[in-house]
mmCIF file of C-alpha atoms in Angstrom:
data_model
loop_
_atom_site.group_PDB
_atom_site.id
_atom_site.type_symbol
_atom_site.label_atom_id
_atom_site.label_comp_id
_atom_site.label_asym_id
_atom_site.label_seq_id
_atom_site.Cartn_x
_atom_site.Cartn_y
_atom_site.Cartn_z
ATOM 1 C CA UNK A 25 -25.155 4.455 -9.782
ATOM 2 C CA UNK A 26 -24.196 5.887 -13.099
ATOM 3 C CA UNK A 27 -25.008 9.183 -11.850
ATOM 4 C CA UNK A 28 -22.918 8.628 -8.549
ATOM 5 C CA UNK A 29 -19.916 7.674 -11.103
ATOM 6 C CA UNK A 30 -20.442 10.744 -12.903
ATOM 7 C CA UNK A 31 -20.345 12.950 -10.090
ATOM 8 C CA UNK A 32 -16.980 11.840 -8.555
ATOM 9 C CA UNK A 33 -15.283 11.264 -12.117
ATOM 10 C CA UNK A 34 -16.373 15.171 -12.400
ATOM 11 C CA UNK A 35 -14.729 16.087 -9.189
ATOM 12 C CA UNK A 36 -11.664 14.055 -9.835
ATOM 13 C CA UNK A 37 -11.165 16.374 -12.877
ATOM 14 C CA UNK A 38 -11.977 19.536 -11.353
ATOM 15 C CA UNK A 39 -9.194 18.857 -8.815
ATOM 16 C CA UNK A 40 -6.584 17.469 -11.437
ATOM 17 C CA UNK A 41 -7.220 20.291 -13.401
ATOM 18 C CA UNK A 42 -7.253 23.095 -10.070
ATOM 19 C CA UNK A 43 -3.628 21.300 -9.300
ATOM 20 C CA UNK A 44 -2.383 21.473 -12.573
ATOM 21 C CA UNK A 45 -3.235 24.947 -12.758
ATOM 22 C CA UNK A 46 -2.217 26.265 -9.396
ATOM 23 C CA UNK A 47 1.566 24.044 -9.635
ATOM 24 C CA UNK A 48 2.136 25.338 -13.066
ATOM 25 C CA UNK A 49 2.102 29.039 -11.909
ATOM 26 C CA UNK A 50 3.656 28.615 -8.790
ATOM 27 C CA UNK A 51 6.578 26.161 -10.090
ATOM 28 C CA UNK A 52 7.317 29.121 -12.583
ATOM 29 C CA UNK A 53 8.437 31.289 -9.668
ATOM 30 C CA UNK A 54 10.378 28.882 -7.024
ATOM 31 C CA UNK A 55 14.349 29.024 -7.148
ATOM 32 C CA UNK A 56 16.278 26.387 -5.725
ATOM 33 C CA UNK A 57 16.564 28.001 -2.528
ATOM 34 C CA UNK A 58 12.647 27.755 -2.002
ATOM 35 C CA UNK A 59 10.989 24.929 -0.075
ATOM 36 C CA UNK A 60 9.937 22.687 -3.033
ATOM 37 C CA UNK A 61 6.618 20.611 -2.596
ATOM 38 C CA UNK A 62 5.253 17.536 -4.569
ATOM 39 C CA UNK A 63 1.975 15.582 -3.816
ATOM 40 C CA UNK A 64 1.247 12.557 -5.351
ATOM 41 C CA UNK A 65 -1.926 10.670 -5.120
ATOM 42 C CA UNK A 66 -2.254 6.789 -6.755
ATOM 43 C CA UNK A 67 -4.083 3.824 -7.441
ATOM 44 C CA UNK A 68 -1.492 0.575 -5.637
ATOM 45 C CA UNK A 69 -3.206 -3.098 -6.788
ATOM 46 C CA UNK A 70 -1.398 -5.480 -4.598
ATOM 47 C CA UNK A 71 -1.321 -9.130 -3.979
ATOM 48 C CA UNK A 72 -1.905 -9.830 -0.076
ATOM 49 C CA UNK A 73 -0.141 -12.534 1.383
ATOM 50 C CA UNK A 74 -0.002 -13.370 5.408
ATOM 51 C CA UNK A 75 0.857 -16.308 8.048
ATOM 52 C CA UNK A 76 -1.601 -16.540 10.706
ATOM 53 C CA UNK A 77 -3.054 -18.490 13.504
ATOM 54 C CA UNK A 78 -6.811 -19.842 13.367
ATOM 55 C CA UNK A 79 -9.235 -21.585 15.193
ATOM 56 C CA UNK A 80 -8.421 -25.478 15.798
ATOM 57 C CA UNK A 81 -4.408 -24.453 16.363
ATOM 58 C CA UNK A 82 -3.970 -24.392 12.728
ATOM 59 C CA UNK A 83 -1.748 -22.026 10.910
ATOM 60 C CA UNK A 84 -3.063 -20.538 7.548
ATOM 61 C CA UNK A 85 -2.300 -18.556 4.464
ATOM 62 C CA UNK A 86 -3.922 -15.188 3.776
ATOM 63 C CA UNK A 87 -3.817 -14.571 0.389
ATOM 64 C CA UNK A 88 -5.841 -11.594 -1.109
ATOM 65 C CA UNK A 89 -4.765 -11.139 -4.939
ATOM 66 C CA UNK A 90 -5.251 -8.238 -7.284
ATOM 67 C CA UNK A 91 -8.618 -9.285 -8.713
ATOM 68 C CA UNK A 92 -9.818 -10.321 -5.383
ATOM 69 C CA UNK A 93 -8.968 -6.667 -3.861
ATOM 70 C CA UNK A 94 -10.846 -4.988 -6.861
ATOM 71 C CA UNK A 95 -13.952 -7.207 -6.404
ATOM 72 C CA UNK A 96 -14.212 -6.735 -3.023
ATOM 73 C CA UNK A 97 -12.415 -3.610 -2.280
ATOM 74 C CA UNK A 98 -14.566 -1.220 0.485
ATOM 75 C CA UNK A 99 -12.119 1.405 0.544
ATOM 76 C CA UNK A 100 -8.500 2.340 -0.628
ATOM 77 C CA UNK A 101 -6.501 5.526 -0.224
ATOM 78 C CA UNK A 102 -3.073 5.968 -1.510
ATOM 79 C CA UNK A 103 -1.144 9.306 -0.928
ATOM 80 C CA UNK A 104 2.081 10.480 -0.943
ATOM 81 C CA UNK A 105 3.800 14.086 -0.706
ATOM 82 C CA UNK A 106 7.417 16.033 -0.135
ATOM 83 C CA UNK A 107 8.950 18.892 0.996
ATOM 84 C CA UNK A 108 12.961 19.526 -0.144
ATOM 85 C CA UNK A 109 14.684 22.765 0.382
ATOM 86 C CA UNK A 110 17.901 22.497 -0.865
ATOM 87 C CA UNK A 111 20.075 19.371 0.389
ATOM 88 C CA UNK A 112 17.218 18.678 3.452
ATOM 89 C CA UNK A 113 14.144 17.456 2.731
ATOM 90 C CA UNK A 114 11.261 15.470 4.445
ATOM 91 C CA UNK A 115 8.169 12.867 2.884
ATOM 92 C CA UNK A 116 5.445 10.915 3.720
ATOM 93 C CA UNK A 117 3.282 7.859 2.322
ATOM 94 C CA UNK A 118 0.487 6.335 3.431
ATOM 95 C CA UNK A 119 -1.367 3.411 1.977
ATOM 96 C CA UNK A 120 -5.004 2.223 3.647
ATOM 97 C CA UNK A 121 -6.968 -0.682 2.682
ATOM 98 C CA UNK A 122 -10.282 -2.085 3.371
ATOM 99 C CA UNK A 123 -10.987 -5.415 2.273
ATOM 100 C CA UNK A 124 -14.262 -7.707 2.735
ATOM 101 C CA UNK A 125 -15.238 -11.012 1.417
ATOM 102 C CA UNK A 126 -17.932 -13.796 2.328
ATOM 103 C CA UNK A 127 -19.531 -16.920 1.405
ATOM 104 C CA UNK A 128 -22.857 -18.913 1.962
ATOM 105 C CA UNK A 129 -24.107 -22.389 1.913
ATOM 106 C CA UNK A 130 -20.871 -22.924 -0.045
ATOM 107 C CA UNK A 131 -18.975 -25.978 -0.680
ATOM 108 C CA UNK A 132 -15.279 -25.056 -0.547
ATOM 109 C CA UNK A 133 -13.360 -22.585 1.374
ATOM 110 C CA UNK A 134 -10.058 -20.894 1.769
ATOM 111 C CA UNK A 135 -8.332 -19.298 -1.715
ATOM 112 C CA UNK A 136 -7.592 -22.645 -3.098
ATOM 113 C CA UNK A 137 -11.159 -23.641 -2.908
ATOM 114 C CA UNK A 138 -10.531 -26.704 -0.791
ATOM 115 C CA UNK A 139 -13.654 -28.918 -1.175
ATOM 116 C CA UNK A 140 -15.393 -29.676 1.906
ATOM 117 C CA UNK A 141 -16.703 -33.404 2.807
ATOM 118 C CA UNK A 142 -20.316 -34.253 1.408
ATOM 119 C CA UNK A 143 -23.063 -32.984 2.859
ATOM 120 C CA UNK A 144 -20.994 -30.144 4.846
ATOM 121 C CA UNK A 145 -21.322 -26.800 4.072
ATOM 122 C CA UNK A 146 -19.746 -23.272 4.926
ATOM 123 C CA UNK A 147 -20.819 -19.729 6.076
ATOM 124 C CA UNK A 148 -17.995 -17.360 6.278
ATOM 125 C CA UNK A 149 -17.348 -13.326 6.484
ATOM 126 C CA UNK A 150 -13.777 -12.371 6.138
ATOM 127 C CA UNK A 151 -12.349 -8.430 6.617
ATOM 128 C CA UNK A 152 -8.936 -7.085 6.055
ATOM 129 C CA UNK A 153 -8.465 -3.208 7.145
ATOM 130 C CA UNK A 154 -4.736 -1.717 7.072
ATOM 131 C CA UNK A 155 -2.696 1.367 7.403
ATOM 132 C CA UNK A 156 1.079 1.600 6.342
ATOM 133 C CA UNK A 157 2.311 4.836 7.132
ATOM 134 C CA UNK A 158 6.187 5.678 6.280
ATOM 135 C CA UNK A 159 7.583 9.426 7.327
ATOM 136 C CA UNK A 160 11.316 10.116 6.889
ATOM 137 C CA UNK A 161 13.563 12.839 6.669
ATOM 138 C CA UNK A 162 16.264 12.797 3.651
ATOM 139 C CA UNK A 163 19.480 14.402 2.381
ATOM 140 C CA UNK A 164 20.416 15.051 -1.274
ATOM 141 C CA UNK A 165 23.276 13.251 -1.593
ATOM 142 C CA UNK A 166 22.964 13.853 -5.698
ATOM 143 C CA UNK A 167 21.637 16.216 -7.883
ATOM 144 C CA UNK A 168 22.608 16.563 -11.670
ATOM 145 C CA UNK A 169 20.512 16.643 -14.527
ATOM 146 C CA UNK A 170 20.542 12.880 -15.207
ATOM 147 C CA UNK A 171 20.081 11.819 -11.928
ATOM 148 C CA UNK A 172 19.368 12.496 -8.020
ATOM 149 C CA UNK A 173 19.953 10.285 -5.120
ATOM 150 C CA UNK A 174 18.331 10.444 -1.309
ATOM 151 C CA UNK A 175 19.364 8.927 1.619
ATOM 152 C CA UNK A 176 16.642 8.824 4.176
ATOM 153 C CA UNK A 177 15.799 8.288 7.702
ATOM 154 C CA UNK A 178 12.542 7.727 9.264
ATOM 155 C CA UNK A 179 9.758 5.387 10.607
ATOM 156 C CA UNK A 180 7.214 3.322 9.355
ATOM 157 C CA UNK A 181 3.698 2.124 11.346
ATOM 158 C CA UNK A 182 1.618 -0.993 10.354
ATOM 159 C CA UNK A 183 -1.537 -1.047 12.080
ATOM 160 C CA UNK A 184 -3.456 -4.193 10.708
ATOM 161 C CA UNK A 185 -6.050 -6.033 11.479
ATOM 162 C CA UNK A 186 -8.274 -9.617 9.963
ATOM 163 C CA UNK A 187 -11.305 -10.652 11.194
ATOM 164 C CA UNK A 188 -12.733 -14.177 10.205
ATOM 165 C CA UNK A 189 -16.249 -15.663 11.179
ATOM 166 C CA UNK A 190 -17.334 -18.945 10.221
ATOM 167 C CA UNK A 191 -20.529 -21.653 10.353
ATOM 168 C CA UNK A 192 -20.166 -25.054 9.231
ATOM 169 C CA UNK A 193 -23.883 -26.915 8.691
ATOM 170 C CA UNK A 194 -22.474 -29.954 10.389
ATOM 171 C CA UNK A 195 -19.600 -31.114 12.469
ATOM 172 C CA UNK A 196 -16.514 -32.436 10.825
ATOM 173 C CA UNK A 197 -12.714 -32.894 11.633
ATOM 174 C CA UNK A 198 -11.459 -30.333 13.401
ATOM 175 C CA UNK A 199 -14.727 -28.298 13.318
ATOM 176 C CA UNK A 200 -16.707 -30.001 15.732
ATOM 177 C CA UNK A 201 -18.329 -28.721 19.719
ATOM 178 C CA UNK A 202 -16.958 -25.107 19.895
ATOM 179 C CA UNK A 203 -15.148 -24.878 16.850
ATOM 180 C CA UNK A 204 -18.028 -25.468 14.515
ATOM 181 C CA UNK A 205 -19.367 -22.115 14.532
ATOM 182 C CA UNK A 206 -17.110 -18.743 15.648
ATOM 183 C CA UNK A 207 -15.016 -15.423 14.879
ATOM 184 C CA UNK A 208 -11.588 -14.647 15.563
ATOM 185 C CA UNK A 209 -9.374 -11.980 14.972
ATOM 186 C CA UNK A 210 -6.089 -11.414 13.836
ATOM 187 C CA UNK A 211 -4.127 -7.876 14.330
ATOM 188 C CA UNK A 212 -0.409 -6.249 14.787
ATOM 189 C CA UNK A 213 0.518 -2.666 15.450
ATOM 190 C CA UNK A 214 3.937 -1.443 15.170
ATOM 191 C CA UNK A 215 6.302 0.701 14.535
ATOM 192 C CA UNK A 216 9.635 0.172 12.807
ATOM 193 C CA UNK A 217 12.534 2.492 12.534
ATOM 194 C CA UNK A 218 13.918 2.688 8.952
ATOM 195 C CA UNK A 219 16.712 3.775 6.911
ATOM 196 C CA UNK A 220 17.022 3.597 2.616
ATOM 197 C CA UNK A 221 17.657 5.548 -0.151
ATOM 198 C CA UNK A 222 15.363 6.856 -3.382
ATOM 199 C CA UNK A 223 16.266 8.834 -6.139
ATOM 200 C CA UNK A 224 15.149 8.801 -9.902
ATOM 201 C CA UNK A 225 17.557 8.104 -13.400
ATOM 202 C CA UNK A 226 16.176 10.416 -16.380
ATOM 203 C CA UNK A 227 16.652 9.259 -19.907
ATOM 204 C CA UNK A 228 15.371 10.215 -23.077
ATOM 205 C CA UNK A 229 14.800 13.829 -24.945
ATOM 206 C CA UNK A 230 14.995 16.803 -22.777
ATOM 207 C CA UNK A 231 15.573 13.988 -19.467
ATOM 208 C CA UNK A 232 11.338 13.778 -19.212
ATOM 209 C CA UNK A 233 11.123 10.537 -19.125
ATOM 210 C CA UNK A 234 12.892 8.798 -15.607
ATOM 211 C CA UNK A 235 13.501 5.473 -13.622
ATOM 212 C CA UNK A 236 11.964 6.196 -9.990
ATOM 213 C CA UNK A 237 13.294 3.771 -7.439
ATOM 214 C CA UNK A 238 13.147 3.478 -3.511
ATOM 215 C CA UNK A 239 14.238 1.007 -1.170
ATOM 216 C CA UNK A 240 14.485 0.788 2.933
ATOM 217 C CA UNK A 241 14.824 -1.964 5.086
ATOM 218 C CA UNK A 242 14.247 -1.620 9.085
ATOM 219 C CA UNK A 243 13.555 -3.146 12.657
ATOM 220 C CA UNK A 244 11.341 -2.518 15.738
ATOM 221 C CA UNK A 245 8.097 -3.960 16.669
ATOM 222 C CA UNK A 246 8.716 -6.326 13.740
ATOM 223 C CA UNK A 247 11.708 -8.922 13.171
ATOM 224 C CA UNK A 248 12.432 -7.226 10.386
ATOM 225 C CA UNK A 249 10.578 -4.457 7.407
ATOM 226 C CA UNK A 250 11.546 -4.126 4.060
ATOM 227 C CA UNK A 251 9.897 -1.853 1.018
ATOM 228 C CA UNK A 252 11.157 -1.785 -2.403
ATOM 229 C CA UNK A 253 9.862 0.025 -5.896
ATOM 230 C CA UNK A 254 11.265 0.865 -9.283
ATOM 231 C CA UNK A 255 9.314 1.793 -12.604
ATOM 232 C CA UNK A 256 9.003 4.129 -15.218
ATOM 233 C CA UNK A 257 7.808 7.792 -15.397
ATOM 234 C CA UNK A 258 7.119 11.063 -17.780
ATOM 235 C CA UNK A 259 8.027 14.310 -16.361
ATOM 236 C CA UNK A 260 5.311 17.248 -17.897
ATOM 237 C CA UNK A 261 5.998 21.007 -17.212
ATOM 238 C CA UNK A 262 3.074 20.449 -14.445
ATOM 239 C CA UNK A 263 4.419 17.167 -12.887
ATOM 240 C CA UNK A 264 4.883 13.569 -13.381
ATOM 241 C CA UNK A 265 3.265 10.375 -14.379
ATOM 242 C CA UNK A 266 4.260 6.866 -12.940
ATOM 243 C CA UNK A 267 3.987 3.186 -13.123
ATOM 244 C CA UNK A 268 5.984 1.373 -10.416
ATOM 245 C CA UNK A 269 5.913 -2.590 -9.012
ATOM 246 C CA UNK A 270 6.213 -2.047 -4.962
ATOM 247 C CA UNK A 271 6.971 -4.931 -2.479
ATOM 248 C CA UNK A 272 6.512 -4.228 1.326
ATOM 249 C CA UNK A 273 7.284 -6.981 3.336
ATOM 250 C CA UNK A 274 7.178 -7.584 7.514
ATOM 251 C CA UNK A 275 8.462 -10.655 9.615
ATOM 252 C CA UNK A 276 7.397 -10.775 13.253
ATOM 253 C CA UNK A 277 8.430 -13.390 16.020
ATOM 254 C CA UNK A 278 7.185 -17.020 16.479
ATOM 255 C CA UNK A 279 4.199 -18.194 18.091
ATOM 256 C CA UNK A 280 1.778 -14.942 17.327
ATOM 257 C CA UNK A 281 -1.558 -14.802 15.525
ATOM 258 C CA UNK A 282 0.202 -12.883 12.495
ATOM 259 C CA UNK A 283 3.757 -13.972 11.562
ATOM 260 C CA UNK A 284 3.986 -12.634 7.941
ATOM 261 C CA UNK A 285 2.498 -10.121 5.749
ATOM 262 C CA UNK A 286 3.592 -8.324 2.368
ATOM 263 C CA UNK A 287 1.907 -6.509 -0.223
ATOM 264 C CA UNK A 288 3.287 -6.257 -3.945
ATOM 265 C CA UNK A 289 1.865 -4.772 -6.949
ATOM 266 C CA UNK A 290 1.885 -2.111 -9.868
ATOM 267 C CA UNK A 291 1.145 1.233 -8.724
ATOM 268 C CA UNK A 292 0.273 3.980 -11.354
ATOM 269 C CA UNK A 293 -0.506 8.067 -10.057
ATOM 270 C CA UNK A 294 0.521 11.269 -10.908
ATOM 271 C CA UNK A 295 2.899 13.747 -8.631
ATOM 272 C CA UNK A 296 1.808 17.470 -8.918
ATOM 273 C CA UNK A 297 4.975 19.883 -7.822
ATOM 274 C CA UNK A 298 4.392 23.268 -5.959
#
């Protein structure tokens, strides 16, 4: 394991460093007229919070905090880039989680730990896997040295999906003939046409260090789609470094498996520039 560790922390470096290297040189020689590029790649630790339908005609609450994602976190990829050539410009972001969790022969359930009646136990596998996926096109509206300002167009897909499986030992309340024992899953797809602005504020000696912010707010598949971050960051020669707190949030219409969802959490990466 420790050598496994090593290995990727090595690799991690060698890239950081073959990116630092390679946007240095070639930032040196773009004008303003140039297509400008920036790729960002970060680590986003949200709380996860849903509405949905399970078994026995029972709403419930999804809820997936930080801690819970890091302990039981299969996968996570967080990317982000842009393209700007003078006022026009274009970006992308995409956020994919894979989630697992599970119990045995336990004697509470759900994330309050709801004690179960004595003598009944639970079995229980729960999975959360998710894409977010915005893309956008974006004007320049302002661009001085303190601060710039998009406004943005674009689209954003949610492709989602929970599965839950459960044994009890015994029969009990709502849990009883087919209900005892079973799976069920819990998914929405769509895509949501958005519009928002993001820009940054700089501040401090020279204008390195900067406020980023972004919001967007949108309709389609879902009732309604809203995203919004803000932070701090330090601009180097070869890029930037960021901390932000981002809230995505979706409403759908009544009476589905999955009314509600939204993620919201610090987010800390670095943006390379080309």
């Amino acid at each position: 394991m420790t050598s496994k560790k090593h290995c990727t922390t090595h690799r991690i470096a060698t890239l950081a460093a073959a990116c630092f290297a390679c946007s240095t040189a070639i930032a040196a020689e773009k004008s303003a007229d140039d297509w400008q590029y920036t790729v960002a790649i970060y680590a986003f630790f949200p709380h996860i919070g849903a509405d949905a339908a399970f078994p026995a005609g029972n709403g419930a609450t999804i809820d997936v905090s930080a801690g819970d994602l890091l302990d039981h976190l299969k996968f996570g990829g967080m990317f982000s880039a842009a393209a700007q050539k003078g006022s026009w410009g274009m970006f992308t972001d995409i956020v994919y989680l894979d989630v697992g969790d599970s119990i045995s022969n336990s004697r509470a359930i759900g994330a309050g730990s709801m004690p179960l009646p004595p003598g009944i136990t639970a079995d229980g596998n729960f999975d959360l896997k998710g894409v977010a996926w915005t893309l956008a096109g974006n004007y320049r509206a302002v661009s001085t040295p303190d601060a710039m300002v998009d406004v943005f167009a674009g689209a954003r897909l949610l492709d989602i999906k929970t599965g839950l499986s459960w044994a009890f030992n015994q029969p009990f309340g709502p849990f009883a003939g087919p209900f005892q024992s079973g799976d069920v899953e819990v998914e929405r797809h769509a895509w949501d046409g958005i519009v928002g602005a993001k820009g940054r504020l700089n501040f401090g000696r020279d204008g390195r260090w900067f406020v980023p912010w972004y919001g967007d707010v949108g309709t389609g598949n879902s009732d309604l789609t809203w995203q919004a971050s803000t932070g701090i960051g330090y601009a180097a020669d070869w890029g930037d470094v960021f901390a932000t707190y981002r809230y995505l949030h979706y409403d759908f219409s009544g009476n589905r498996k999955l009314e509600n969802l939204e993620f919201d959490g610090p987010a800390v990466g670095v943006a390379f520039h080309f």
